[in-house]
Amino acid sequence: MLRKLYAWTLSLAGRKAAEVWLAVIAFVESSVFLVPADVLFVPMAIARRERAYRYAFVATVSSVAGGIAGWLLGYYAYATIAVPVLEFYGKLEAFERLKSQVTEEQLNLLLVTSGLAHLPPIKIVTILAGVVHIKLWHFIVSAVIARGLRFYLLAFLLRRYGEAIQAFVEKRLGLILAAIAVLLVLLYVAFKMLFG
C-alpha cells in the first residue's frame, strides 16, 4: 500500500495542478499523511527550476498550516480524532510512552528535529505539541524555522544543481538534515550543561 501511495504522490508532479497538490500534500503530511511532501517537491523543482523558491514557499506555508491542524487535533480532539489516526499507523503505544516522558525542553528539540529531518515524523510531534499544550505561537515559530529551512535548502540545491543533484537529495539529504538535527541537539545539551 505504501508503494502505491508513494507512486501516486510522485505522479502528481506532472499535473497542471501540481502546485495545488504540493500544498495539499504538505498540509496533510504535517498532521496525518504518511508520504513526505519532498516526493512531490523534488520533481516539481527540477522540472521548473525557476519556480523552486515559489514551491518552497507553498510547501512551507502549507506544512506549517498542516502542523497547526495537527496541534489543534492534539489540543482539542486527541481522544476522538488523534487516537484513531495514531492507531491506524500503529503508533499509539509509542505516542503514549512519548507523551508521558517528554519534557517541554525535549519537545522544543523535537519540533526542530521533526520539522527539519522527520526525526520523529512531524505528524507525531505536531499532535504531541497540542496534547501537552505547547503555546501555539511558539509552535508556529518553530515550525516556520524548521520547515522553511528544509524546503528552502531543497529549493536552493535543486535550483542550482538540478537533475545532477536529484539522486543525492533523494538518498542522502535526509541523512545530512538528520546530522544537522543531531548537532543542534548536542549544541543545546552542551549549552544547558554549561549555562543551565
Tab-separated table of C-alpha atoms in Angstrom:
chain	number	residue	atom	x	y	z
A	1	MET	CA	0.000	0.000	0.000
A	2	LEU	CA	2.811	2.416	0.880
A	3	ARG	CA	4.490	1.913	-2.523
A	4	LYS	CA	1.205	2.685	-4.319
A	5	LEU	CA	0.714	5.795	-2.187
A	6	TYR	CA	4.280	6.911	-2.919
A	7	ALA	CA	3.854	6.288	-6.670
A	8	TRP	CA	0.545	8.161	-6.722
A	9	THR	CA	2.082	11.140	-4.899
A	10	LEU	CA	5.014	11.184	-7.310
A	11	SER	CA	2.642	11.098	-10.295
A	12	LEU	CA	1.084	14.383	-9.157
A	13	ALA	CA	4.271	16.299	-10.018
A	14	GLY	CA	3.489	16.212	-13.747
A	15	ARG	CA	-0.056	17.535	-13.484
A	16	LYS	CA	-1.228	21.058	-14.213
A	17	ALA	CA	-2.453	21.391	-10.646
A	18	ALA	CA	0.872	20.164	-9.202
A	19	GLU	CA	1.316	23.295	-7.076
A	20	VAL	CA	-2.122	22.801	-5.513
A	21	TRP	CA	-1.285	19.149	-4.875
A	22	LEU	CA	2.007	20.208	-3.276
A	23	ALA	CA	0.083	22.433	-0.882
A	24	VAL	CA	-2.370	19.636	-0.080
A	25	ILE	CA	0.342	17.006	0.458
A	26	ALA	CA	2.487	19.366	2.581
A	27	PHE	CA	-0.581	20.226	4.667
A	28	VAL	CA	-1.702	16.670	5.357
A	29	GLU	CA	1.862	15.380	5.822
A	30	SER	CA	2.196	17.558	8.914
A	31	SER	CA	-0.875	16.128	10.582
A	32	VAL	CA	-1.944	12.728	9.219
A	33	PHE	CA	-0.321	11.693	5.901
A	34	LEU	CA	2.475	9.138	5.595
A	35	VAL	CA	4.313	10.311	2.443
A	36	PRO	CA	6.556	13.404	2.785
A	37	ALA	CA	5.954	16.431	0.567
A	38	ASP	CA	9.528	16.092	-0.712
A	39	VAL	CA	8.329	13.280	-3.000
A	40	LEU	CA	6.323	15.870	-4.937
A	41	PHE	CA	8.529	18.893	-4.292
A	42	VAL	CA	11.751	17.454	-5.763
A	43	PRO	CA	10.482	16.570	-9.272
A	44	MET	CA	8.495	19.816	-9.454
A	45	ALA	CA	11.549	21.922	-8.560
A	46	ILE	CA	13.702	20.056	-11.079
A	47	ALA	CA	11.141	20.396	-13.865
A	48	ARG	CA	10.700	24.148	-13.248
A	49	ARG	CA	13.851	25.299	-11.528
A	50	GLU	CA	12.882	28.957	-11.824
A	51	ARG	CA	9.928	28.208	-9.531
A	52	ALA	CA	11.879	26.288	-6.871
A	53	TYR	CA	11.654	29.074	-4.275
A	54	ARG	CA	7.971	29.592	-5.006
A	55	TYR	CA	7.392	25.872	-4.421
A	56	ALA	CA	9.431	26.130	-1.193
A	57	PHE	CA	7.143	28.940	-0.031
A	58	VAL	CA	3.998	26.948	-0.877
A	59	ALA	CA	5.349	23.847	0.854
A	60	THR	CA	6.471	25.771	3.947
A	61	VAL	CA	3.209	27.679	4.421
A	62	SER	CA	1.108	24.582	3.784
A	63	SER	CA	3.247	22.421	6.052
A	64	VAL	CA	3.024	24.952	8.888
A	65	ALA	CA	-0.756	25.187	8.392
A	66	GLY	CA	-0.943	21.378	8.493
A	67	GLY	CA	1.169	21.419	11.633
A	68	ILE	CA	-1.313	23.828	13.214
A	69	ALA	CA	-4.085	21.384	12.284
A	70	GLY	CA	-2.111	18.611	13.992
A	71	TRP	CA	-1.597	20.823	17.041
A	72	LEU	CA	-5.348	21.529	17.132
A	73	LEU	CA	-6.067	17.796	16.862
A	74	GLY	CA	-3.819	17.140	19.832
A	75	TYR	CA	-5.129	20.055	21.856
A	76	TYR	CA	-8.873	19.739	21.245
A	77	ALA	CA	-9.589	16.329	19.728
A	78	TYR	CA	-6.961	13.903	20.961
A	79	ALA	CA	-9.324	11.142	22.095
A	80	THR	CA	-11.859	11.456	19.281
A	81	ILE	CA	-9.651	12.036	16.223
A	82	ALA	CA	-5.921	11.784	17.025
A	83	VAL	CA	-6.112	8.417	18.803
A	84	PRO	CA	-7.773	6.673	15.818
A	85	VAL	CA	-5.199	8.243	13.440
A	86	LEU	CA	-2.323	7.060	15.643
A	87	GLU	CA	-3.902	3.610	15.937
A	88	PHE	CA	-4.234	3.443	12.141
A	89	TYR	CA	-0.480	3.980	11.782
A	90	GLY	CA	0.297	1.642	14.690
A	91	LYS	CA	1.896	4.481	16.644
A	92	LEU	CA	-0.496	4.913	19.587
A	93	GLU	CA	1.509	2.917	22.112
A	94	ALA	CA	4.776	4.662	21.220
A	95	PHE	CA	2.973	8.010	21.258
A	96	GLU	CA	1.547	7.379	24.737
A	97	ARG	CA	5.034	6.476	26.039
A	98	LEU	CA	6.488	9.618	24.499
A	99	LYS	CA	3.659	11.751	25.875
A	100	SER	CA	4.242	10.511	29.411
A	101	GLN	CA	8.008	11.082	29.307
A	102	VAL	CA	8.602	14.213	27.224
A	103	THR	CA	9.514	17.498	28.892
A	104	GLU	CA	8.828	20.901	27.354
A	105	GLU	CA	12.523	21.351	26.555
A	106	GLN	CA	12.667	17.974	24.836
A	107	LEU	CA	9.551	18.798	22.848
A	108	ASN	CA	11.143	22.042	21.688
A	109	LEU	CA	14.022	19.988	20.283
A	110	LEU	CA	11.602	17.518	18.697
A	111	LEU	CA	9.814	20.399	16.957
A	112	VAL	CA	13.065	21.343	15.252
A	113	THR	CA	14.325	17.816	14.505
A	114	SER	CA	10.993	16.612	13.139
A	115	GLY	CA	10.442	19.708	11.005
A	116	LEU	CA	13.959	19.600	9.639
A	117	ALA	CA	14.660	15.884	9.298
A	118	HIS	CA	11.448	13.974	10.174
A	119	LEU	CA	13.007	12.708	13.431
A	120	PRO	CA	10.466	11.659	14.690
A	121	PRO	CA	7.787	12.018	11.980
A	122	ILE	CA	6.366	15.520	12.002
A	123	LYS	CA	2.746	14.395	12.332
A	124	ILE	CA	3.594	12.754	15.692
A	125	VAL	CA	5.234	15.896	17.045
A	126	THR	CA	2.500	18.275	15.880
A	127	ILE	CA	-0.167	16.220	17.642
A	128	LEU	CA	2.063	15.803	20.708
A	129	ALA	CA	2.652	19.570	20.906
A	130	GLY	CA	-1.100	20.102	21.103
A	131	VAL	CA	-1.619	17.317	23.639
A	132	VAL	CA	0.970	18.751	26.028
A	133	HIS	CA	-0.294	22.297	25.364
A	134	ILE	CA	2.807	23.932	23.899
A	135	LYS	CA	1.899	27.556	23.206
A	136	LEU	CA	0.577	27.867	19.662
A	137	TRP	CA	2.739	30.895	18.772
A	138	HIS	CA	5.838	29.016	19.932
A	139	PHE	CA	4.831	26.008	17.886
A	140	ILE	CA	4.297	28.170	14.777
A	141	VAL	CA	7.692	29.888	15.088
A	142	SER	CA	9.453	26.521	15.471
A	143	ALA	CA	7.562	25.069	12.504
A	144	VAL	CA	8.293	28.044	10.235
A	145	ILE	CA	12.011	27.879	11.013
A	146	ALA	CA	12.393	24.099	10.693
A	147	ARG	CA	10.115	23.508	7.707
A	148	GLY	CA	11.277	26.670	5.959
A	149	LEU	CA	14.901	25.660	6.347
A	150	ARG	CA	14.173	22.203	4.929
A	151	PHE	CA	12.207	23.351	1.876
A	152	TYR	CA	14.356	26.381	1.064
A	153	LEU	CA	17.535	24.300	1.325
A	154	LEU	CA	15.980	21.797	-1.080
A	155	ALA	CA	14.960	24.647	-3.394
A	156	PHE	CA	18.466	26.115	-3.356
A	157	LEU	CA	20.120	22.776	-4.157
A	158	LEU	CA	17.638	21.815	-6.860
A	159	ARG	CA	17.615	25.236	-8.487
A	160	ARG	CA	21.382	25.436	-8.537
A	161	TYR	CA	22.234	21.851	-9.496
A	162	GLY	CA	19.021	20.439	-11.000
A	163	GLU	CA	18.955	16.790	-12.008
A	164	ALA	CA	22.652	16.388	-11.210
A	165	ILE	CA	21.847	16.526	-7.513
A	166	GLN	CA	18.492	14.708	-7.561
A	167	ALA	CA	19.910	11.303	-6.608
A	168	PHE	CA	21.921	12.906	-3.803
A	169	VAL	CA	18.855	14.732	-2.485
A	170	GLU	CA	16.672	11.647	-2.629
A	171	LYS	CA	19.242	9.358	-0.992
A	172	ARG	CA	21.370	11.484	1.311
A	173	LEU	CA	19.731	14.805	2.119
A	174	GLY	CA	17.671	13.155	4.851
A	175	LEU	CA	20.881	11.896	6.455
A	176	ILE	CA	22.501	15.316	6.246
A	177	LEU	CA	19.463	17.008	7.755
A	178	ALA	CA	19.363	14.322	10.460
A	179	ALA	CA	23.041	15.028	11.215
A	180	ILE	CA	22.253	18.759	11.455
A	181	ALA	CA	19.334	17.972	13.777
A	182	VAL	CA	21.593	15.795	15.973
A	183	LEU	CA	24.196	18.586	16.014
A	184	LEU	CA	21.532	21.063	17.143
A	185	VAL	CA	20.502	18.692	19.935
A	186	LEU	CA	24.135	18.266	21.039
A	187	LEU	CA	24.702	22.034	20.994
A	188	TYR	CA	21.547	22.506	23.042
A	189	VAL	CA	22.648	19.867	25.588
A	190	ALA	CA	26.121	21.400	25.804
A	191	PHE	CA	24.635	24.871	26.308
A	192	LYS	CA	22.369	23.535	29.084
A	193	MET	CA	25.308	21.830	30.788
A	194	LEU	CA	27.485	24.928	30.636
A	195	PHE	CA	24.925	27.617	31.376
A	196	GLY	CA	21.876	25.747	32.722
